[in-house]
Amino acid sequence: MKYPSRVKLVDVGPRDGLQNEKGQVPAAVKIELVHRLQDAGLKEIEVTSFVSPKWVPQMADNAEVMAGIQRRPDVRYSVLVPNLKGLEAALSAPREHWPDEIVVFAAASEAFSQRNINCSIAESIERFAPVVEQARAQSIYVRGAISVAVGCPYQGEVAPEAVGEVARLMKAIGVQHAGVADTVGMGTPVKVQRAMEATLKHYDLADVSGHFHDTYGQALANTVACLEMGVWQYDSSSAGLGGCPYAKGATGNVATEDVVYLLHGMGIETGIDLDKLIDAGVFISNFLGRKPQSRAATALLNKRAA
Ligand code: HMG
Ligand code: MG
């Protein structure tokens, strides 16, 4: 078995994680989290989203957070954008505060599409087309997320063909990268491989990633299943923050600490300093008043304490 020798992790905690917190996290805390993640060696961070504040008030401080981060030239900063209004808001700031990358998100089930973005899959693609065009015209990279790719909280099973169809539609409108997202964390390795294979019919290996929530404790297994296919890009969330407000019961993304421990143990490089990453997870978890949701962080913190 030949695994990739290096993996790129995108920490989505500041966005996917903090969008799901009941209390409002101050912009200064979000900014500090981004700084700690880049200090730990993360080369891409999903900072915030430019969605409707009525739908997700937790991200209403998006412009303040984007303006407050001290950027590094070798780090890519991405934001989630659901429509043209979101892109216009992200680009209404001075250019130095623009995202390097936007993430558009469509679902592989009609039911989830309606609940999450209030429109059908076809309407969402239609809505994204001008967003993609305008972002690319400004040299902003466009990543796509295919939600509920291995199971939907409203519909149940999702066929790989449905995932392939969303990938095809995304490719047709110029989305440059496709992330296979297990929004609810109900996927298991073979199902995840089928969803990834369906996506790889339309995207090259260099342009796909896995985004696995860990609700059922399957995210690391799903990661290894995709590593076996050569997939070398994954989203994860420090301290296991996360969840989608429109996928009730879904817990956070797989913890970045756990993925880093897994990868380093397999001899796969990430460029990430696990100790500093654990400290970043402790910082945000302390703020939220709980322990990091990462088995590796918990074990290593116990070891430190001893
Ligand atoms: P809608 O209500 O159908 O939108 O929502 P609308 O176009 O009819 O507009 C309604 C109001 O919202 C208007 O304001 C708009 O101006 C405003 P009003 O006239 O009533 O005062 N509005 C906006 N305001 C700020 N920014 C915007 C924006 N757009 C409209 N961008 C919409 C449709 C898509 C906007 C809404 O459903 C929405 O924001 N949904 C986002 C939901 C969300 O953020 N979900 C979580 C992120 S996705 C996720 O976590 C999955 C992922 O992690 C991968 C995975 O795990 O699956 C990526
Ligand atoms: Mg997610």
mmCIF file with all atom_site columns, N, CA and C in Angstrom, residues 156-216:
data_model
loop_
_atom_site.group_PDB
_atom_site.id
_atom_site.type_symbol
_atom_site.label_atom_id
_atom_site.label_alt_id
_atom_site.label_comp_id
_atom_site.label_asym_id
_atom_site.label_entity_id
_atom_site.label_seq_id
_atom_site.pdbx_PDB_ins_code
_atom_site.Cartn_x
_atom_site.Cartn_y
_atom_site.Cartn_z
_atom_site.occupancy
_atom_site.B_iso_or_equiv
_atom_site.pdbx_formal_charge
_atom_site.auth_seq_id
_atom_site.auth_comp_id
_atom_site.auth_asym_id
_atom_site.auth_atom_id
_atom_site.pdbx_PDB_model_num
ATOM 1   N N  . GLY A 1 156 ? -31.554 9.896  4.692   1.00 0.00 ? 156 GLY A N  1
ATOM 2   C CA . GLY A 1 156 ? -30.899 8.607  4.973   1.00 0.00 ? 156 GLY A CA 1
ATOM 3   C C  . GLY A 1 156 ? -29.779 8.355  3.973   1.00 0.00 ? 156 GLY A C  1
ATOM 4   N N  . GLU A 1 157 ? -29.822 7.192  3.325   1.00 0.00 ? 157 GLU A N  1
ATOM 5   C CA . GLU A 1 157 ? -28.756 6.804  2.383   1.00 0.00 ? 157 GLU A CA 1
ATOM 6   C C  . GLU A 1 157 ? -28.635 7.809  1.236   1.00 0.00 ? 157 GLU A C  1
ATOM 7   N N  . VAL A 1 158 ? -27.423 8.025  0.778   1.00 0.00 ? 158 VAL A N  1
ATOM 8   C CA . VAL A 1 158 ? -27.198 8.882  -0.395  1.00 0.00 ? 158 VAL A CA 1
ATOM 9   C C  . VAL A 1 158 ? -26.374 8.064  -1.393  1.00 0.00 ? 158 VAL A C  1
ATOM 10  N N  . ALA A 1 159 ? -26.856 7.963  -2.623  1.00 0.00 ? 159 ALA A N  1
ATOM 11  C CA . ALA A 1 159 ? -26.174 7.129  -3.621  1.00 0.00 ? 159 ALA A CA 1
ATOM 12  C C  . ALA A 1 159 ? -24.911 7.829  -4.125  1.00 0.00 ? 159 ALA A C  1
ATOM 13  N N  . PRO A 1 160 ? -23.844 7.072  -4.389  1.00 0.00 ? 160 PRO A N  1
ATOM 14  C CA . PRO A 1 160 ? -22.629 7.685  -4.957  1.00 0.00 ? 160 PRO A CA 1
ATOM 15  C C  . PRO A 1 160 ? -22.931 8.443  -6.256  1.00 0.00 ? 160 PRO A C  1
ATOM 16  N N  . GLU A 1 161 ? -23.927 7.962  -7.003  1.00 0.00 ? 161 GLU A N  1
ATOM 17  C CA . GLU A 1 161 ? -24.274 8.648  -8.269  1.00 0.00 ? 161 GLU A CA 1
ATOM 18  C C  . GLU A 1 161 ? -24.736 10.083 -8.003  1.00 0.00 ? 161 GLU A C  1
ATOM 19  N N  . ALA A 1 162 ? -25.424 10.284 -6.876  1.00 0.00 ? 162 ALA A N  1
ATOM 20  C CA . ALA A 1 162 ? -25.892 11.642 -6.545  1.00 0.00 ? 162 ALA A CA 1
ATOM 21  C C  . ALA A 1 162 ? -24.699 12.547 -6.234  1.00 0.00 ? 162 ALA A C  1
ATOM 22  N N  . VAL A 1 163 ? -23.680 11.962 -5.621  1.00 0.00 ? 163 VAL A N  1
ATOM 23  C CA . VAL A 1 163 ? -22.458 12.725 -5.305  1.00 0.00 ? 163 VAL A CA 1
ATOM 24  C C  . VAL A 1 163 ? -21.741 13.081 -6.611  1.00 0.00 ? 163 VAL A C  1
ATOM 25  N N  . GLY A 1 164 ? -21.638 12.062 -7.493  1.00 0.00 ? 164 GLY A N  1
ATOM 26  C CA . GLY A 1 164 ? -20.980 12.274 -8.790  1.00 0.00 ? 164 GLY A CA 1
ATOM 27  C C  . GLY A 1 164 ? -21.677 13.366 -9.590  1.00 0.00 ? 164 GLY A C  1
ATOM 28  N N  . GLU A 1 165 ? -23.000 13.396 -9.499  1.00 0.00 ? 165 GLU A N  1
ATOM 29  C CA . GLU A 1 165 ? -23.761 14.398 -10.254 1.00 0.00 ? 165 GLU A CA 1
ATOM 30  C C  . GLU A 1 165 ? -23.473 15.818 -9.731  1.00 0.00 ? 165 GLU A C  1
ATOM 31  N N  . VAL A 1 166 ? -23.374 15.960 -8.417  1.00 0.00 ? 166 VAL A N  1
ATOM 32  C CA . VAL A 1 166 ? -23.055 17.299 -7.871  1.00 0.00 ? 166 VAL A CA 1
ATOM 33  C C  . VAL A 1 166 ? -21.632 17.680 -8.287  1.00 0.00 ? 166 VAL A C  1
ATOM 34  N N  . ALA A 1 167 ? -20.716 16.691 -8.246  1.00 0.00 ? 167 ALA A N  1
ATOM 35  C CA . ALA A 1 167 ? -19.337 16.976 -8.669  1.00 0.00 ? 167 ALA A CA 1
ATOM 36  C C  . ALA A 1 167 ? -19.327 17.431 -10.140 1.00 0.00 ? 167 ALA A C  1
ATOM 37  N N  . ARG A 1 168 ? -20.103 16.737 -10.961 1.00 0.00 ? 168 ARG A N  1
ATOM 38  C CA . ARG A 1 168 ? -20.151 17.099 -12.392 1.00 0.00 ? 168 ARG A CA 1
ATOM 39  C C  . ARG A 1 168 ? -20.674 18.533 -12.562 1.00 0.00 ? 168 ARG A C  1
ATOM 40  N N  . LEU A 1 169 ? -21.744 18.850 -11.836 1.00 0.00 ? 169 LEU A N  1
ATOM 41  C CA . LEU A 1 169 ? -22.334 20.195 -11.948 1.00 0.00 ? 169 LEU A CA 1
ATOM 42  C C  . LEU A 1 169 ? -21.364 21.266 -11.447 1.00 0.00 ? 169 LEU A C  1
ATOM 43  N N  . MET A 1 170 ? -20.653 20.947 -10.367 1.00 0.00 ? 170 MET A N  1
ATOM 44  C CA . MET A 1 170 ? -19.682 21.917 -9.843  1.00 0.00 ? 170 MET A CA 1
ATOM 45  C C  . MET A 1 170 ? -18.570 22.156 -10.857 1.00 0.00 ? 170 MET A C  1
ATOM 46  N N  . LYS A 1 171 ? -18.082 21.053 -11.420 1.00 0.00 ? 171 LYS A N  1
ATOM 47  C CA . LYS A 1 171 ? -17.001 21.169 -12.413 1.00 0.00 ? 171 LYS A CA 1
ATOM 48  C C  . LYS A 1 171 ? -17.466 22.036 -13.584 1.00 0.00 ? 171 LYS A C  1
ATOM 49  N N  . ALA A 1 172 ? -18.731 21.816 -14.002 1.00 0.00 ? 172 ALA A N  1
ATOM 50  C CA . ALA A 1 172 ? -19.263 22.529 -15.176 1.00 0.00 ? 172 ALA A CA 1
ATOM 51  C C  . ALA A 1 172 ? -19.308 24.042 -14.945 1.00 0.00 ? 172 ALA A C  1
ATOM 52  N N  . ILE A 1 173 ? -19.497 24.482 -13.714 1.00 0.00 ? 173 ILE A N  1
ATOM 53  C CA . ILE A 1 173 ? -19.547 25.937 -13.474 1.00 0.00 ? 173 ILE A CA 1
ATOM 54  C C  . ILE A 1 173 ? -18.182 26.494 -13.042 1.00 0.00 ? 173 ILE A C  1
ATOM 55  N N  . GLY A 1 174 ? -17.151 25.649 -13.059 1.00 0.00 ? 174 GLY A N  1
ATOM 56  C CA . GLY A 1 174 ? -15.799 26.177 -12.822 1.00 0.00 ? 174 GLY A CA 1
ATOM 57  C C  . GLY A 1 174 ? -15.278 26.073 -11.403 1.00 0.00 ? 174 GLY A C  1
ATOM 58  N N  . VAL A 1 175 ? -15.962 25.290 -10.557 1.00 0.00 ? 175 VAL A N  1
ATOM 59  C CA . VAL A 1 175 ? -15.439 25.065 -9.196  1.00 0.00 ? 175 VAL A CA 1
ATOM 60  C C  . VAL A 1 175 ? -14.157 24.231 -9.331  1.00 0.00 ? 175 VAL A C  1
ATOM 61  N N  . GLN A 1 176 ? -13.077 24.688 -8.663  1.00 0.00 ? 176 GLN A N  1
ATOM 62  C CA . GLN A 1 176 ? -11.755 24.115 -8.942  1.00 0.00 ? 176 GLN A CA 1
ATOM 63  C C  . GLN A 1 176 ? -11.394 22.906 -8.080  1.00 0.00 ? 176 GLN A C  1
ATOM 64  N N  . HIS A 1 177 ? -12.145 22.691 -7.021  1.00 0.00 ? 177 HIS A N  1
ATOM 65  C CA . HIS A 1 177 ? -11.784 21.624 -6.070  1.00 0.00 ? 177 HIS A CA 1
ATOM 66  C C  . HIS A 1 177 ? -13.082 21.086 -5.473  1.00 0.00 ? 177 HIS A C  1
ATOM 67  N N  . ALA A 1 178 ? -13.129 19.785 -5.246  1.00 0.00 ? 178 ALA A N  1
ATOM 68  C CA . ALA A 1 178 ? -14.355 19.211 -4.662  1.00 0.00 ? 178 ALA A CA 1
ATOM 69  C C  . ALA A 1 178 ? -14.034 18.489 -3.366  1.00 0.00 ? 178 ALA A C  1
ATOM 70  N N  . GLY A 1 179 ? -14.677 18.926 -2.303  1.00 0.00 ? 179 GLY A N  1
ATOM 71  C CA . GLY A 1 179 ? -14.527 18.274 -0.998  1.00 0.00 ? 179 GLY A CA 1
ATOM 72  C C  . GLY A 1 179 ? -15.715 17.348 -0.758  1.00 0.00 ? 179 GLY A C  1
ATOM 73  N N  . VAL A 1 180 ? -15.403 16.113 -0.420  1.00 0.00 ? 180 VAL A N  1
ATOM 74  C CA . VAL A 1 180 ? -16.467 15.141 -0.133  1.00 0.00 ? 180 VAL A CA 1
ATOM 75  C C  . VAL A 1 180 ? -16.761 15.227 1.366   1.00 0.00 ? 180 VAL A C  1
ATOM 76  N N  . ALA A 1 181 ? -17.965 15.704 1.690   1.00 0.00 ? 181 ALA A N  1
ATOM 77  C CA . ALA A 1 181 ? -18.260 15.995 3.100   1.00 0.00 ? 181 ALA A CA 1
ATOM 78  C C  . ALA A 1 181 ? -19.250 15.009 3.700   1.00 0.00 ? 181 ALA A C  1
ATOM 79  N N  . ASP A 1 182 ? -18.824 14.419 4.812   1.00 0.00 ? 182 ASP A N  1
ATOM 80  C CA . ASP A 1 182 ? -19.730 13.594 5.607   1.00 0.00 ? 182 ASP A CA 1
ATOM 81  C C  . ASP A 1 182 ? -20.244 14.485 6.731   1.00 0.00 ? 182 ASP A C  1
ATOM 82  N N  . THR A 1 183 ? -21.264 15.251 6.400   1.00 0.00 ? 183 THR A N  1
ATOM 83  C CA . THR A 1 183 ? -21.801 16.304 7.261   1.00 0.00 ? 183 THR A CA 1
ATOM 84  C C  . THR A 1 183 ? -22.255 15.771 8.619   1.00 0.00 ? 183 THR A C  1
ATOM 85  N N  . VAL A 1 184 ? -22.841 14.584 8.588   1.00 0.00 ? 184 VAL A N  1
ATOM 86  C CA . VAL A 1 184 ? -23.440 14.027 9.794   1.00 0.00 ? 184 VAL A CA 1
ATOM 87  C C  . VAL A 1 184 ? -22.503 13.034 10.473  1.00 0.00 ? 184 VAL A C  1
ATOM 88  N N  . GLY A 1 185 ? -21.421 12.684 9.793   1.00 0.00 ? 185 GLY A N  1
ATOM 89  C CA . GLY A 1 185 ? -20.469 11.738 10.392  1.00 0.00 ? 185 GLY A CA 1
ATOM 90  C C  . GLY A 1 185 ? -21.014 10.330 10.464  1.00 0.00 ? 185 GLY A C  1
ATOM 91  N N  . MET A 1 186 ? -21.939 9.992  9.553   1.00 0.00 ? 186 MET A N  1
ATOM 92  C CA . MET A 1 186 ? -22.518 8.644  9.603   1.00 0.00 ? 186 MET A CA 1
ATOM 93  C C  . MET A 1 186 ? -21.858 7.679  8.625   1.00 0.00 ? 186 MET A C  1
ATOM 94  N N  . GLY A 1 187 ? -20.901 8.170  7.849   1.00 0.00 ? 187 GLY A N  1
ATOM 95  C CA . GLY A 1 187 ? -20.262 7.335  6.831   1.00 0.00 ? 187 GLY A CA 1
ATOM 96  C C  . GLY A 1 187 ? -19.290 6.327  7.419   1.00 0.00 ? 187 GLY A C  1
ATOM 97  N N  . THR A 1 188 ? -19.051 5.285  6.657   1.00 0.00 ? 188 THR A N  1
ATOM 98  C CA . THR A 1 188 ? -18.055 4.266  7.009   1.00 0.00 ? 188 THR A CA 1
ATOM 99  C C  . THR A 1 188 ? -17.126 4.115  5.797   1.00 0.00 ? 188 THR A C  1
ATOM 100 N N  . PRO A 1 189 ? -15.945 3.489  5.993   1.00 0.00 ? 189 PRO A N  1
ATOM 101 C CA . PRO A 1 189 ? -14.904 3.575  4.962   1.00 0.00 ? 189 PRO A CA 1
ATOM 102 C C  . PRO A 1 189 ? -15.304 3.201  3.533   1.00 0.00 ? 189 PRO A C  1
ATOM 103 N N  . VAL A 1 190 ? -16.016 2.097  3.334   1.00 0.00 ? 190 VAL A N  1
ATOM 104 C CA . VAL A 1 190 ? -16.302 1.701  1.947   1.00 0.00 ? 190 VAL A CA 1
ATOM 105 C C  . VAL A 1 190 ? -17.258 2.701  1.287   1.00 0.00 ? 190 VAL A C  1
ATOM 106 N N  . LYS A 1 191 ? -18.240 3.161  2.078   1.00 0.00 ? 191 LYS A N  1
ATOM 107 C CA . LYS A 1 191 ? -19.180 4.166  1.535   1.00 0.00 ? 191 LYS A CA 1
ATOM 108 C C  . LYS A 1 191 ? -18.444 5.453  1.162   1.00 0.00 ? 191 LYS A C  1
ATOM 109 N N  . VAL A 1 192 ? -17.509 5.826  2.026   1.00 0.00 ? 192 VAL A N  1
ATOM 110 C CA . VAL A 1 192 ? -16.747 7.052  1.759   1.00 0.00 ? 192 VAL A CA 1
ATOM 111 C C  . VAL A 1 192 ? -15.896 6.863  0.487   1.00 0.00 ? 192 VAL A C  1
ATOM 112 N N  . GLN A 1 193 ? -15.321 5.684  0.337   1.00 0.00 ? 193 GLN A N  1
ATOM 113 C CA . GLN A 1 193 ? -14.525 5.430  -0.881  1.00 0.00 ? 193 GLN A CA 1
ATOM 114 C C  . GLN A 1 193 ? -15.413 5.523  -2.129  1.00 0.00 ? 193 GLN A C  1
ATOM 115 N N  . ARG A 1 194 ? -16.644 5.004  -2.043  1.00 0.00 ? 194 ARG A N  1
ATOM 116 C CA . ARG A 1 194 ? -17.547 5.068  -3.214  1.00 0.00 ? 194 ARG A CA 1
ATOM 117 C C  . ARG A 1 194 ? -17.870 6.529  -3.553  1.00 0.00 ? 194 ARG A C  1
ATOM 118 N N  . ALA A 1 195 ? -18.110 7.345  -2.519  1.00 0.00 ? 195 ALA A N  1
ATOM 119 C CA . ALA A 1 195 ? -18.422 8.764  -2.763  1.00 0.00 ? 195 ALA A CA 1
ATOM 120 C C  . ALA A 1 195 ? -17.210 9.471  -3.362  1.00 0.00 ? 195 ALA A C  1
ATOM 121 N N  . MET A 1 196 ? -16.024 9.120  -2.859  1.00 0.00 ? 196 MET A N  1
ATOM 122 C CA . MET A 1 196 ? -14.794 9.734  -3.377  1.00 0.00 ? 196 MET A CA 1
ATOM 123 C C  . MET A 1 196 ? -14.555 9.299  -4.826  1.00 0.00 ? 196 MET A C  1
ATOM 124 N N  . GLU A 1 197 ? -14.768 8.008  -5.106  1.00 0.00 ? 197 GLU A N  1
ATOM 125 C CA . GLU A 1 197 ? -14.593 7.515  -6.491  1.00 0.00 ? 197 GLU A CA 1
ATOM 126 C C  . GLU A 1 197 ? -15.525 8.259  -7.446  1.00 0.00 ? 197 GLU A C  1
ATOM 127 N N  . ALA A 1 198 ? -16.765 8.488  -6.996  1.00 0.00 ? 198 ALA A N  1
ATOM 128 C CA . ALA A 1 198 ? -17.732 9.189  -7.857  1.00 0.00 ? 198 ALA A CA 1
ATOM 129 C C  . ALA A 1 198 ? -17.245 10.612 -8.146  1.00 0.00 ? 198 ALA A C  1
ATOM 130 N N  . THR A 1 199 ? -16.625 11.225 -7.153  1.00 0.00 ? 199 THR A N  1
ATOM 131 C CA . THR A 1 199 ? -16.109 12.594 -7.322  1.00 0.00 ? 199 THR A CA 1
ATOM 132 C C  . THR A 1 199 ? -14.891 12.589 -8.242  1.00 0.00 ? 199 THR A C  1
ATOM 133 N N  . LEU A 1 200 ? -14.069 11.548 -8.101  1.00 0.00 ? 200 LEU A N  1
ATOM 134 C CA . LEU A 1 200 ? -12.834 11.459 -8.907  1.00 0.00 ? 200 LEU A CA 1
ATOM 135 C C  . LEU A 1 200 ? -13.124 11.199 -10.387 1.00 0.00 ? 200 LEU A C  1
ATOM 136 N N  . LYS A 1 201 ? -14.371 10.917 -10.720 1.00 0.00 ? 201 LYS A N  1
ATOM 137 C CA . LYS A 1 201 ? -14.727 10.814 -12.152 1.00 0.00 ? 201 LYS A CA 1
ATOM 138 C C  . LYS A 1 201 ? -14.710 12.200 -12.799 1.00 0.00 ? 201 LYS A C  1
ATOM 139 N N  . HIS A 1 202 ? -14.809 13.226 -11.965 1.00 0.00 ? 202 HIS A N  1
ATOM 140 C CA . HIS A 1 202 ? -14.904 14.594 -12.497 1.00 0.00 ? 202 HIS A CA 1
ATOM 141 C C  . HIS A 1 202 ? -13.749 15.489 -12.064 1.00 0.00 ? 202 HIS A C  1
ATOM 142 N N  . TYR A 1 203 ? -13.048 15.102 -10.997 1.00 0.00 ? 203 TYR A N  1
ATOM 143 C CA . TYR A 1 203 ? -11.931 15.911 -10.490 1.00 0.00 ? 203 TYR A CA 1
ATOM 144 C C  . TYR A 1 203 ? -10.673 15.061 -10.390 1.00 0.00 ? 203 TYR A C  1
ATOM 145 N N  . ASP A 1 204 ? -9.512  15.691 -10.603 1.00 0.00 ? 204 ASP A N  1
ATOM 146 C CA . ASP A 1 204 ? -8.233  14.990 -10.430 1.00 0.00 ? 204 ASP A CA 1
ATOM 147 C C  . ASP A 1 204 ? -7.968  14.764 -8.945  1.00 0.00 ? 204 ASP A C  1
ATOM 148 N N  . LEU A 1 205 ? -7.087  13.810 -8.678  1.00 0.00 ? 205 LEU A N  1
ATOM 149 C CA . LEU A 1 205 ? -6.713  13.491 -7.298  1.00 0.00 ? 205 LEU A CA 1
ATOM 150 C C  . LEU A 1 205 ? -6.192  14.740 -6.558  1.00 0.00 ? 205 LEU A C  1
ATOM 151 N N  . ALA A 1 206 ? -5.489  15.602 -7.279  1.00 0.00 ? 206 ALA A N  1
ATOM 152 C CA . ALA A 1 206 ? -4.918  16.798 -6.645  1.00 0.00 ? 206 ALA A CA 1
ATOM 153 C C  . ALA A 1 206 ? -5.999  17.821 -6.274  1.00 0.00 ? 206 ALA A C  1
ATOM 154 N N  . ASP A 1 207 ? -7.214  17.585 -6.741  1.00 0.00 ? 207 ASP A N  1
ATOM 155 C CA . ASP A 1 207 ? -8.279  18.581 -6.560  1.00 0.00 ? 207 ASP A CA 1
ATOM 156 C C  . ASP A 1 207 ? -9.454  18.061 -5.742  1.00 0.00 ? 207 ASP A C  1
ATOM 157 N N  . VAL A 1 208 ? -9.214  17.035 -4.936  1.00 0.00 ? 208 VAL A N  1
ATOM 158 C CA . VAL A 1 208 ? -10.291 16.534 -4.063  1.00 0.00 ? 208 VAL A CA 1
ATOM 159 C C  . VAL A 1 208 ? -9.804  16.481 -2.621  1.00 0.00 ? 208 VAL A C  1
ATOM 160 N N  . SER A 1 209 ? -10.762 16.508 -1.710  1.00 0.00 ? 209 SER A N  1
ATOM 161 C CA . SER A 1 209 ? -10.407 16.386 -0.290  1.00 0.00 ? 209 SER A CA 1
ATOM 162 C C  . SER A 1 209 ? -11.540 15.697 0.462   1.00 0.00 ? 209 SER A C  1
ATOM 163 N N  . GLY A 1 210 ? -11.224 15.291 1.686   1.00 0.00 ? 210 GLY A N  1
ATOM 164 C CA . GLY A 1 210 ? -12.232 14.688 2.560   1.00 0.00 ? 210 GLY A CA 1
ATOM 165 C C  . GLY A 1 210 ? -12.552 15.633 3.701   1.00 0.00 ? 210 GLY A C  1
ATOM 166 N N  . HIS A 1 211 ? -13.823 15.677 4.088   1.00 0.00 ? 211 HIS A N  1
ATOM 167 C CA . HIS A 1 211 ? -14.290 16.552 5.179   1.00 0.00 ? 211 HIS A CA 1
ATOM 168 C C  . HIS A 1 211 ? -15.211 15.686 6.033   1.00 0.00 ? 211 HIS A C  1
ATOM 169 N N  . PHE A 1 212 ? -14.639 15.141 7.099   1.00 0.00 ? 212 PHE A N  1
ATOM 170 C CA . PHE A 1 212 ? -15.375 14.128 7.844   1.00 0.00 ? 212 PHE A CA 1
ATOM 171 C C  . PHE A 1 212 ? -15.712 14.595 9.250   1.00 0.00 ? 212 PHE A C  1
ATOM 172 N N  . HIS A 1 213 ? -17.005 14.642 9.532   1.00 0.00 ? 213 HIS A N  1
ATOM 173 C CA . HIS A 1 213 ? -17.448 14.858 10.910  1.00 0.00 ? 213 HIS A CA 1
ATOM 174 C C  . HIS A 1 213 ? -17.346 13.513 11.635  1.00 0.00 ? 213 HIS A C  1
ATOM 175 N N  . ASP A 1 214 ? -17.215 13.593 12.960  1.00 0.00 ? 214 ASP A N  1
ATOM 176 C CA . ASP A 1 214 ? -16.839 12.373 13.689  1.00 0.00 ? 214 ASP A CA 1
ATOM 177 C C  . ASP A 1 214 ? -17.942 11.859 14.618  1.00 0.00 ? 214 ASP A C  1
ATOM 178 N N  . THR A 1 215 ? -19.175 12.150 14.280  1.00 0.00 ? 215 THR A N  1
ATOM 179 C CA . THR A 1 215 ? -20.299 11.824 15.166  1.00 0.00 ? 215 THR A CA 1
ATOM 180 C C  . THR A 1 215 ? -20.307 10.359 15.608  1.00 0.00 ? 215 THR A C  1
ATOM 181 N N  . TYR A 1 216 ? -20.058 9.471  14.669  1.00 0.00 ? 216 TYR A N  1
ATOM 182 C CA . TYR A 1 216 ? -20.089 8.030  14.971  1.00 0.00 ? 216 TYR A CA 1
ATOM 183 C C  . TYR A 1 216 ? -18.679 7.458  15.183  1.00 0.00 ? 216 TYR A C  1
#
